[in-house]
mmCIF file of N, CA, C and O in Angstrom:
data_model
loop_
_atom_site.group_PDB
_atom_site.id
_atom_site.type_symbol
_atom_site.label_atom_id
_atom_site.label_comp_id
_atom_site.label_asym_id
_atom_site.label_seq_id
_atom_site.Cartn_x
_atom_site.Cartn_y
_atom_site.Cartn_z
ATOM 1 N N MET O 1 -10.108 8.674 0.426
ATOM 2 C CA MET O 1 -8.959 8.911 -0.431
ATOM 3 C C MET O 1 -7.869 9.633 0.347
ATOM 4 O O MET O 1 -6.716 9.273 0.242
ATOM 5 N N ILE O 2 -8.252 10.633 1.117
ATOM 6 C CA ILE O 2 -7.269 11.382 1.900
ATOM 7 C C ILE O 2 -6.614 10.476 2.938
ATOM 8 O O ILE O 2 -5.416 10.547 3.151
ATOM 9 N N ALA O 3 -7.416 9.592 3.539
ATOM 10 C CA ALA O 3 -6.848 8.671 4.526
ATOM 11 C C ALA O 3 -5.840 7.732 3.884
ATOM 12 O O ALA O 3 -4.799 7.439 4.469
ATOM 13 N N LEU O 4 -6.122 7.274 2.669
ATOM 14 C CA LEU O 4 -5.193 6.389 1.967
ATOM 15 C C LEU O 4 -3.888 7.103 1.661
ATOM 16 O O LEU O 4 -2.805 6.561 1.880
ATOM 17 N N ILE O 5 -3.982 8.354 1.206
ATOM 18 C CA ILE O 5 -2.781 9.120 0.901
ATOM 19 C C ILE O 5 -1.973 9.396 2.162
ATOM 20 O O ILE O 5 -0.752 9.275 2.171
ATOM 21 N N ALA O 6 -2.663 9.742 3.248
ATOM 22 C CA ALA O 6 -1.960 9.997 4.507
ATOM 23 C C ALA O 6 -1.277 8.735 5.018
ATOM 24 O O ALA O 6 -0.132 8.773 5.468
ATOM 25 N N THR O 7 -1.967 7.606 4.923
ATOM 26 C CA THR O 7 -1.371 6.338 5.350
ATOM 27 C C THR O 7 -0.173 5.994 4.488
ATOM 28 O O THR O 7 0.861 5.559 4.984
ATOM 29 N N ALA O 8 -0.310 6.198 3.182
ATOM 30 C CA ALA O 8 0.806 5.913 2.277
ATOM 31 C C ALA O 8 1.999 6.792 2.605
ATOM 32 O O ALA O 8 3.131 6.325 2.636
ATOM 33 N N GLY O 9 1.754 8.061 2.869
ATOM 34 C CA GLY O 9 2.849 8.972 3.205
ATOM 35 C C GLY O 9 3.573 8.559 4.465
ATOM 36 O O GLY O 9 4.798 8.572 4.531
ATOM 37 N N LEU O 10 2.816 8.170 5.486
ATOM 38 C CA LEU O 10 3.445 7.735 6.729
ATOM 39 C C LEU O 10 4.231 6.449 6.532
ATOM 40 O O LEU O 10 5.340 6.298 7.042
ATOM 41 N N THR O 11 3.653 5.516 5.789
ATOM 42 C CA THR O 11 4.338 4.246 5.547
ATOM 43 C C THR O 11 5.600 4.460 4.742
ATOM 44 O O THR O 11 6.652 3.917 5.057
ATOM 45 N N LEU O 12 5.510 5.251 3.688
ATOM 46 C CA LEU O 12 6.663 5.461 2.826
ATOM 47 C C LEU O 12 7.755 6.252 3.527
ATOM 48 O O LEU O 12 8.934 5.973 3.355
ATOM 49 N N SER O 13 7.377 7.230 4.345
ATOM 50 C CA SER O 13 8.401 7.994 5.046
ATOM 51 C C SER O 13 9.071 7.155 6.124
ATOM 52 O O SER O 13 10.233 7.363 6.435
ATOM 53 N N ALA O 14 8.362 6.191 6.665
ATOM 54 C CA ALA O 14 8.945 5.340 7.703
ATOM 55 C C ALA O 14 10.019 4.423 7.155
ATOM 56 O O ALA O 14 10.936 4.038 7.872
ATOM 57 N N CYS O 15 9.941 4.080 5.888
ATOM 58 C CA CYS O 15 10.949 3.175 5.337
ATOM 59 C C CYS O 15 11.856 3.877 4.344
ATOM 60 O O CYS O 15 12.553 3.244 3.580
ATOM 61 N N GLY O 16 11.882 5.180 4.352
ATOM 62 C CA GLY O 16 12.683 5.923 3.400
ATOM 63 C C GLY O 16 14.156 5.981 3.724
ATOM 64 O O GLY O 16 14.962 6.310 2.886
ATOM 65 N N THR O 17 14.547 5.657 4.926
ATOM 66 C CA THR O 17 15.954 5.693 5.286
ATOM 67 C C THR O 17 16.328 4.401 5.982
ATOM 68 O O THR O 17 15.516 3.799 6.655
ATOM 69 N N THR O 18 17.570 3.987 5.806
ATOM 70 C CA THR O 18 18.018 2.759 6.449
ATOM 71 C C THR O 18 19.083 3.034 7.497
ATOM 72 O O THR O 18 19.530 2.116 8.156
ATOM 73 N N ASP O 19 19.487 4.265 7.661
ATOM 74 C CA ASP O 19 20.520 4.604 8.638
ATOM 75 C C ASP O 19 19.878 5.180 9.874
ATOM 76 O O ASP O 19 19.266 6.235 9.837
ATOM 77 N N SER O 20 20.006 4.479 10.996
ATOM 78 C CA SER O 20 19.400 4.954 12.231
ATOM 79 C C SER O 20 20.297 5.965 12.936
ATOM 80 O O SER O 20 19.909 6.533 13.941
ATOM 81 N N GLY O 21 21.508 6.179 12.434
ATOM 82 C CA GLY O 21 22.395 7.172 13.012
ATOM 83 C C GLY O 21 23.234 6.666 14.167
ATOM 84 O O GLY O 21 24.104 7.363 14.661
ATOM 85 N N ASP O 22 22.994 5.436 14.610
ATOM 86 C CA ASP O 22 23.746 4.919 15.749
ATOM 87 C C ASP O 22 24.881 3.989 15.331
ATOM 88 O O ASP O 22 25.564 3.423 16.165
ATOM 89 N N GLY O 23 25.068 3.826 14.016
ATOM 90 C CA GLY O 23 26.150 2.993 13.527
ATOM 91 C C GLY O 23 25.827 1.510 13.521
ATOM 92 O O GLY O 23 26.606 0.711 13.063
ATOM 93 N N GLY O 24 24.666 1.112 14.028
ATOM 94 C CA GLY O 24 24.289 -0.293 14.072
ATOM 95 C C GLY O 24 23.503 -0.700 12.852
ATOM 96 O O GLY O 24 23.211 0.096 11.971
ATOM 97 N N ASP O 25 23.162 -1.972 12.798
ATOM 98 C CA ASP O 25 22.361 -2.486 11.697
ATOM 99 C C ASP O 25 20.924 -2.031 11.855
ATOM 100 O O ASP O 25 20.400 -1.939 12.946
ATOM 101 N N ASP O 26 20.277 -1.774 10.750
ATOM 102 C CA ASP O 26 18.857 -1.475 10.735
ATOM 103 C C ASP O 26 18.141 -2.775 10.402
ATOM 104 O O ASP O 26 18.412 -3.399 9.393
ATOM 105 N N SER O 27 17.213 -3.198 11.218
ATOM 106 C CA SER O 27 16.560 -4.485 11.025
ATOM 107 C C SER O 27 15.731 -4.537 9.756
ATOM 108 O O SER O 27 15.433 -5.610 9.260
ATOM 109 N N ASN O 28 15.333 -3.393 9.199
ATOM 110 C CA ASN O 28 14.555 -3.391 7.969
ATOM 111 C C ASN O 28 15.429 -3.342 6.722
ATOM 112 O O ASN O 28 14.935 -3.499 5.628
ATOM 113 N N ALA O 29 16.705 -3.124 6.860
ATOM 114 C CA ALA O 29 17.593 -2.993 5.703
ATOM 115 C C ALA O 29 17.962 -4.366 5.166
ATOM 116 O O ALA O 29 18.163 -5.304 5.904
ATOM 117 N N SER O 30 18.065 -4.461 3.862
ATOM 118 C CA SER O 30 18.501 -5.706 3.255
ATOM 119 C C SER O 30 19.927 -5.540 2.752
ATOM 120 O O SER O 30 20.484 -4.454 2.759
ATOM 121 N N ALA O 31 20.506 -6.615 2.272
ATOM 122 C CA ALA O 31 21.871 -6.581 1.761
ATOM 123 C C ALA O 31 21.963 -5.710 0.511
ATOM 124 O O ALA O 31 23.019 -5.211 0.172
ATOM 125 N N GLU O 32 20.859 -5.514 -0.208
ATOM 126 C CA GLU O 32 20.872 -4.706 -1.421
ATOM 127 C C GLU O 32 20.839 -3.221 -1.129
ATOM 128 O O GLU O 32 20.860 -2.414 -2.033
ATOM 129 N N GLY O 33 20.683 -2.814 0.110
ATOM 130 C CA GLY O 33 20.737 -1.400 0.407
ATOM 131 C C GLY O 33 19.469 -0.779 0.922
ATOM 132 O O GLY O 33 19.249 0.396 0.730
ATOM 133 N N GLY O 34 18.575 -1.526 1.529
ATOM 134 C CA GLY O 34 17.507 -0.886 2.251
ATOM 135 C C GLY O 34 16.089 -1.194 1.851
ATOM 136 O O GLY O 34 15.206 -0.410 2.131
ATOM 137 N N ALA O 35 15.803 -2.267 1.177
ATOM 138 C CA ALA O 35 14.413 -2.604 0.883
ATOM 139 C C ALA O 35 13.708 -2.988 2.173
ATOM 140 O O ALA O 35 14.185 -3.797 2.933
ATOM 141 N N CYS O 36 12.585 -2.352 2.416
ATOM 142 C CA CYS O 36 11.892 -2.610 3.690
ATOM 143 C C CYS O 36 10.665 -3.488 3.523
ATOM 144 O O CYS O 36 10.047 -3.842 4.504
ATOM 145 N N ASP O 37 10.288 -3.845 2.302
ATOM 146 C CA ASP O 37 9.198 -4.786 2.046
ATOM 147 C C ASP O 37 7.906 -4.430 2.779
ATOM 148 O O ASP O 37 7.362 -5.236 3.511
ATOM 149 N N GLN O 38 7.425 -3.230 2.576
ATOM 150 C CA GLN O 38 6.161 -2.789 3.153
ATOM 151 C C GLN O 38 5.068 -2.879 2.094
ATOM 152 O O GLN O 38 5.346 -2.840 0.903
ATOM 153 N N SER O 39 3.830 -2.995 2.547
ATOM 154 C CA SER O 39 2.688 -3.006 1.644
ATOM 155 C C SER O 39 1.620 -2.051 2.133
ATOM 156 O O SER O 39 1.472 -1.841 3.331
ATOM 157 N N ILE O 40 0.899 -1.503 1.198
ATOM 158 C CA ILE O 40 -0.261 -0.677 1.487
ATOM 159 C C ILE O 40 -1.461 -1.459 0.980
ATOM 160 O O ILE O 40 -1.439 -2.002 -0.123
ATOM 161 N N ALA O 41 -2.512 -1.525 1.780
ATOM 162 C CA ALA O 41 -3.694 -2.291 1.400
ATOM 163 C C ALA O 41 -4.883 -1.373 1.159
ATOM 164 O O ALA O 41 -5.042 -0.351 1.820
ATOM 165 N N PHE O 42 -5.705 -1.764 0.206
ATOM 166 C CA PHE O 42 -6.981 -1.099 -0.051
ATOM 167 C C PHE O 42 -8.072 -2.111 0.208
ATOM 168 O O PHE O 42 -8.054 -3.218 -0.323
ATOM 169 N N PHE O 43 -9.026 -1.763 1.057
ATOM 170 C CA PHE O 43 -10.186 -2.598 1.306
ATOM 171 C C PHE O 43 -11.408 -1.801 0.904
ATOM 172 O O PHE O 43 -11.777 -0.830 1.562
ATOM 173 N N GLY O 44 -12.011 -2.179 -0.190
ATOM 174 C CA GLY O 44 -13.172 -1.466 -0.690
ATOM 175 C C GLY O 44 -13.717 -2.156 -1.921
ATOM 176 O O GLY O 44 -13.277 -3.234 -2.294
ATOM 177 N N PRO O 45 -14.685 -1.516 -2.577
ATOM 178 C CA PRO O 45 -15.343 -2.155 -3.718
ATOM 179 C C PRO O 45 -14.467 -2.159 -4.975
ATOM 180 O O PRO O 45 -14.118 -1.119 -5.500
ATOM 181 N N GLU O 46 -14.105 -3.334 -5.409
ATOM 182 C CA GLU O 46 -13.414 -3.496 -6.693
ATOM 183 C C GLU O 46 -14.392 -4.072 -7.721
ATOM 184 O O GLU O 46 -14.253 -3.838 -8.919
ATOM 185 N N THR O 47 -15.361 -4.846 -7.239
ATOM 186 C CA THR O 47 -16.420 -5.418 -8.074
ATOM 187 C C THR O 47 -17.756 -5.110 -7.411
ATOM 188 O O THR O 47 -17.804 -4.599 -6.294
ATOM 189 N N GLY O 48 -18.832 -5.452 -8.073
ATOM 190 C CA GLY O 48 -20.161 -5.238 -7.515
ATOM 191 C C GLY O 48 -20.729 -3.885 -7.895
ATOM 192 O O GLY O 48 -20.149 -3.152 -8.699
ATOM 193 N N PRO O 49 -21.865 -3.535 -7.298
ATOM 194 C CA PRO O 49 -22.562 -2.315 -7.695
ATOM 195 C C PRO O 49 -21.798 -1.022 -7.381
ATOM 196 O O PRO O 49 -22.061 0.007 -7.988
ATOM 197 N N ALA O 50 -20.877 -1.052 -6.466
ATOM 198 C CA ALA O 50 -20.118 0.149 -6.092
ATOM 199 C C ALA O 50 -18.697 0.144 -6.657
ATOM 200 O O ALA O 50 -17.852 0.916 -6.216
ATOM 201 N N ALA O 51 -18.442 -0.692 -7.643
ATOM 202 C CA ALA O 51 -17.085 -0.798 -8.206
ATOM 203 C C ALA O 51 -16.584 0.527 -8.758
ATOM 204 O O ALA O 51 -15.387 0.812 -8.710
ATOM 205 N N GLY O 52 -17.483 1.348 -9.260
ATOM 206 C CA GLY O 52 -17.094 2.650 -9.800
ATOM 207 C C GLY O 52 -16.497 3.571 -8.754
ATOM 208 O O GLY O 52 -15.745 4.488 -9.079
ATOM 209 N N LEU O 53 -16.818 3.341 -7.501
ATOM 210 C CA LEU O 53 -16.242 4.150 -6.425
ATOM 211 C C LEU O 53 -14.819 3.719 -6.084
ATOM 212 O O LEU O 53 -13.985 4.532 -5.712
ATOM 213 N N GLY O 54 -14.547 2.434 -6.189
ATOM 214 C CA GLY O 54 -13.235 1.926 -5.820
ATOM 215 C C GLY O 54 -12.185 2.067 -6.905
ATOM 216 O O GLY O 54 -10.996 2.229 -6.616
ATOM 217 N N ALA O 55 -12.602 2.024 -8.168
ATOM 218 C CA ALA O 55 -11.641 2.033 -9.283
ATOM 219 C C ALA O 55 -10.714 3.245 -9.279
ATOM 220 O O ALA O 55 -9.494 3.072 -9.408
ATOM 221 N N PRO O 56 -11.206 4.486 -9.106
ATOM 222 C CA PRO O 56 -10.280 5.620 -9.119
ATOM 223 C C PRO O 56 -9.316 5.606 -7.928
ATOM 224 O O PRO O 56 -8.168 6.032 -8.056
ATOM 225 N N ILE O 57 -9.771 5.105 -6.809
ATOM 226 C CA ILE O 57 -8.896 5.021 -5.635
ATOM 227 C C ILE O 57 -7.782 4.012 -5.888
ATOM 228 O O ILE O 57 -6.603 4.281 -5.620
ATOM 229 N N ILE O 58 -8.150 2.862 -6.421
ATOM 230 C CA ILE O 58 -7.169 1.819 -6.721
ATOM 231 C C ILE O 58 -6.159 2.321 -7.752
ATOM 232 O O ILE O 58 -4.945 2.162 -7.588
ATOM 233 N N GLN O 59 -6.652 2.950 -8.818
ATOM 234 C CA GLN O 59 -5.765 3.439 -9.871
ATOM 235 C C GLN O 59 -4.838 4.541 -9.363
ATOM 236 O O GLN O 59 -3.649 4.557 -9.684
ATOM 237 N N GLY O 60 -5.367 5.441 -8.559
ATOM 238 C CA GLY O 60 -4.548 6.527 -8.014
ATOM 239 C C GLY O 60 -3.488 6.023 -7.060
ATOM 240 O O GLY O 60 -2.334 6.462 -7.096
ATOM 241 N N ALA O 61 -3.876 5.086 -6.205
ATOM 242 C CA ALA O 61 -2.918 4.522 -5.262
ATOM 243 C C ALA O 61 -1.826 3.746 -5.992
ATOM 244 O O ALA O 61 -0.643 3.861 -5.669
ATOM 245 N N GLN O 62 -2.217 2.968 -7.008
ATOM 246 C CA GLN O 62 -1.229 2.202 -7.773
ATOM 247 C C GLN O 62 -0.259 3.128 -8.491
ATOM 248 O O GLN O 62 0.949 2.876 -8.521
ATOM 249 N N LEU O 63 -0.760 4.217 -9.052
ATOM 250 C CA LEU O 63 0.102 5.184 -9.723
ATOM 251 C C LEU O 63 1.101 5.794 -8.750
ATOM 252 O O LEU O 63 2.300 5.872 -9.032
ATOM 253 N N ALA O 64 0.620 6.199 -7.573
ATOM 254 C CA ALA O 64 1.508 6.796 -6.571
ATOM 255 C C ALA O 64 2.567 5.801 -6.102
ATOM 256 O O ALA O 64 3.747 6.150 -5.957
ATOM 257 N N ILE O 65 2.174 4.570 -5.909
ATOM 258 C CA ILE O 65 3.123 3.542 -5.461
ATOM 259 C C ILE O 65 4.146 3.251 -6.553
ATOM 260 O O ILE O 65 5.339 3.120 -6.281
ATOM 261 N N ASP O 66 3.695 3.156 -7.807
ATOM 262 C CA ASP O 66 4.619 2.922 -8.923
ATOM 263 C C ASP O 66 5.636 4.055 -9.047
ATOM 264 O O ASP O 66 6.830 3.813 -9.257
ATOM 265 N N GLN O 67 5.166 5.284 -8.907
ATOM 266 C CA GLN O 67 6.074 6.430 -8.983
ATOM 267 C C GLN O 67 7.067 6.418 -7.823
ATOM 268 O O GLN O 67 8.248 6.713 -8.005
ATOM 269 N N TYR O 68 6.607 6.081 -6.649
ATOM 270 C CA TYR O 68 7.500 6.007 -5.491
ATOM 271 C C TYR O 68 8.549 4.907 -5.689
ATOM 272 O O TYR O 68 9.739 5.130 -5.472
ATOM 273 N N ASN O 69 8.095 3.723 -6.102
ATOM 274 C CA ASN O 69 9.012 2.592 -6.271
ATOM 275 C C ASN O 69 10.057 2.838 -7.352
ATOM 276 O O ASN O 69 11.151 2.272 -7.301
ATOM 277 N N ALA O 70 9.743 3.677 -8.331
ATOM 278 C CA ALA O 70 10.686 3.958 -9.413
ATOM 279 C C ALA O 70 11.930 4.687 -8.918
ATOM 280 O O ALA O 70 12.989 4.581 -9.520
ATOM 281 N N GLU O 71 11.816 5.396 -7.794
ATOM 282 C CA GLU O 71 12.937 6.204 -7.312
ATOM 283 C C GLU O 71 13.395 5.871 -5.897
ATOM 284 O O GLU O 71 14.302 6.512 -5.388
ATOM 285 N N ALA O 72 12.792 4.897 -5.262
ATOM 286 C CA ALA O 72 13.071 4.653 -3.850
ATOM 287 C C ALA O 72 13.917 3.410 -3.622
ATOM 288 O O ALA O 72 13.939 2.497 -4.440
ATOM 289 N N ASP O 73 14.583 3.405 -2.487
ATOM 290 C CA ASP O 73 15.321 2.217 -2.057
ATOM 291 C C ASP O 73 14.376 1.201 -1.433
ATOM 292 O O ASP O 73 14.694 0.028 -1.356
ATOM 293 N N CYS O 74 13.251 1.653 -0.970
ATOM 294 C CA CYS O 74 12.289 0.832 -0.249
ATOM 295 C C CYS O 74 11.154 0.425 -1.188
ATOM 296 O O CYS O 74 10.402 1.271 -1.651
ATOM 297 N N GLU O 75 11.047 -0.843 -1.494
ATOM 298 C CA GLU O 75 9.990 -1.338 -2.374
ATOM 299 C C GLU O 75 8.684 -1.468 -1.594
ATOM 300 O O GLU O 75 8.622 -2.132 -0.571
ATOM 301 N N VAL O 76 7.637 -0.830 -2.104
ATOM 302 C CA VAL O 76 6.332 -0.860 -1.456
ATOM 303 C C VAL O 76 5.359 -1.606 -2.352
ATOM 304 O O VAL O 76 5.284 -1.350 -3.550
ATOM 305 N N GLY O 77 4.627 -2.547 -1.770
ATOM 306 C CA GLY O 77 3.635 -3.310 -2.511
ATOM 307 C C GLY O 77 2.240 -2.732 -2.339
ATOM 308 O O GLY O 77 2.015 -1.842 -1.518
ATOM 309 N N PHE O 78 1.291 -3.249 -3.099
ATOM 310 C CA PHE O 78 -0.093 -2.788 -3.033
ATOM 311 C C PHE O 78 -0.995 -4.009 -3.059
ATOM 312 O O PHE O 78 -0.953 -4.809 -3.993
ATOM 313 N N GLU O 79 -1.783 -4.174 -2.017
ATOM 314 C CA GLU O 79 -2.702 -5.296 -1.921
ATOM 315 C C GLU O 79 -4.131 -4.776 -2.006
ATOM 316 O O GLU O 79 -4.479 -3.800 -1.346
ATOM 317 N N ILE O 80 -4.944 -5.440 -2.787
ATOM 318 C CA ILE O 80 -6.342 -5.050 -2.955
ATOM 319 C C ILE O 80 -7.224 -6.129 -2.342
ATOM 320 O O ILE O 80 -7.096 -7.308 -2.673
ATOM 321 N N ARG O 81 -8.102 -5.716 -1.450
ATOM 322 C CA ARG O 81 -9.074 -6.611 -0.824
ATOM 323 C C ARG O 81 -10.456 -6.127 -1.244
ATOM 324 O O ARG O 81 -10.883 -5.046 -0.879
ATOM 325 N N ASP O 82 -11.141 -6.915 -2.024
ATOM 326 C CA ASP O 82 -12.424 -6.535 -2.599
ATOM 327 C C ASP O 82 -13.563 -6.769 -1.610
ATOM 328 O O ASP O 82 -13.826 -7.893 -1.204
ATOM 329 N N SER O 83 -14.262 -5.698 -1.259
ATOM 330 C CA SER O 83 -15.429 -5.819 -0.379
ATOM 331 C C SER O 83 -16.688 -6.131 -1.171
ATOM 332 O O SER O 83 -17.721 -6.438 -0.586
ATOM 333 N N GLN O 84 -16.617 -6.049 -2.491
ATOM 334 C CA GLN O 84 -17.741 -6.249 -3.399
ATOM 335 C C GLN O 84 -18.888 -5.293 -3.081
ATOM 336 O O GLN O 84 -20.020 -5.515 -3.481
ATOM 337 N N GLY O 85 -18.617 -4.253 -2.343
ATOM 338 C CA GLY O 85 -19.637 -3.285 -1.984
ATOM 339 C C GLY O 85 -20.610 -3.788 -0.944
ATOM 340 O O GLY O 85 -21.612 -3.142 -0.658
ATOM 341 N N SER O 86 -20.336 -4.915 -0.339
ATOM 342 C CA SER O 86 -21.241 -5.512 0.631
ATOM 343 C C SER O 86 -20.459 -6.001 1.846
ATOM 344 O O SER O 86 -19.508 -6.771 1.698
ATOM 345 N N PRO O 87 -20.842 -5.593 3.035
ATOM 346 C CA PRO O 87 -20.122 -6.079 4.217
ATOM 347 C C PRO O 87 -20.243 -7.584 4.430
ATOM 348 O O PRO O 87 -19.374 -8.207 5.009
ATOM 349 N N ARG O 88 -21.327 -8.192 3.922
ATOM 350 C CA ARG O 88 -21.505 -9.648 4.094
ATOM 351 C C ARG O 88 -20.683 -10.456 3.112
ATOM 352 O O ARG O 88 -20.280 -11.579 3.395
ATOM 353 N N ARG O 89 -20.432 -9.919 1.919
ATOM 354 C CA ARG O 89 -19.729 -10.671 0.883
ATOM 355 C C ARG O 89 -18.265 -10.315 0.760
ATOM 356 O O ARG O 89 -17.514 -10.975 0.057
ATOM 357 N N GLY O 90 -17.843 -9.265 1.421
ATOM 358 C CA GLY O 90 -16.473 -8.800 1.277
ATOM 359 C C GLY O 90 -15.467 -9.700 1.967
ATOM 360 O O GLY O 90 -15.789 -10.488 2.852
ATOM 361 N N SER O 91 -14.232 -9.593 1.521
ATOM 362 C CA SER O 91 -13.153 -10.343 2.176
ATOM 363 C C SER O 91 -12.817 -9.665 3.496
ATOM 364 O O SER O 91 -13.085 -8.488 3.702
ATOM 365 N N VAL O 92 -12.233 -10.410 4.380
ATOM 366 C CA VAL O 92 -11.893 -9.888 5.697
ATOM 367 C C VAL O 92 -10.482 -9.305 5.653
ATOM 368 O O VAL O 92 -9.553 -9.968 5.191
ATOM 369 N N PRO O 93 -10.292 -8.037 6.112
ATOM 370 C CA PRO O 93 -8.941 -7.472 6.126
ATOM 371 C C PRO O 93 -7.999 -8.370 6.925
ATOM 372 O O PRO O 93 -8.361 -8.904 7.961
ATOM 373 N N GLY O 94 -6.807 -8.544 6.414
ATOM 374 C CA GLY O 94 -5.811 -9.364 7.098
ATOM 375 C C GLY O 94 -5.764 -10.795 6.596
ATOM 376 O O GLY O 94 -4.887 -11.551 6.950
ATOM 377 N N ASP O 95 -6.729 -11.194 5.777
ATOM 378 C CA ASP O 95 -6.703 -12.558 5.219
ATOM 379 C C ASP O 95 -5.747 -12.634 4.068
ATOM 380 O O ASP O 95 -5.573 -11.803 3.297
#
């Protein structure tokens, strides 16, 4: 959980500004004023015998992302990759 929050903080702070200070264009800025189209991913149990462990993490991360998106110029998405609690049955990160 702490790693997810730390990753979210780093990702969100990286796209929080669109002005690089050099007067040039920022490659992540859009015409609407700075949407950087970043996503945070969760890879863990959403279903299966360990689903109870993943649910609070997913809900907490979604709440934090929703609160951030409500006030930010940078829209952040949330992707869930279900491991089903099993390394053999889980989806592969990056798919």
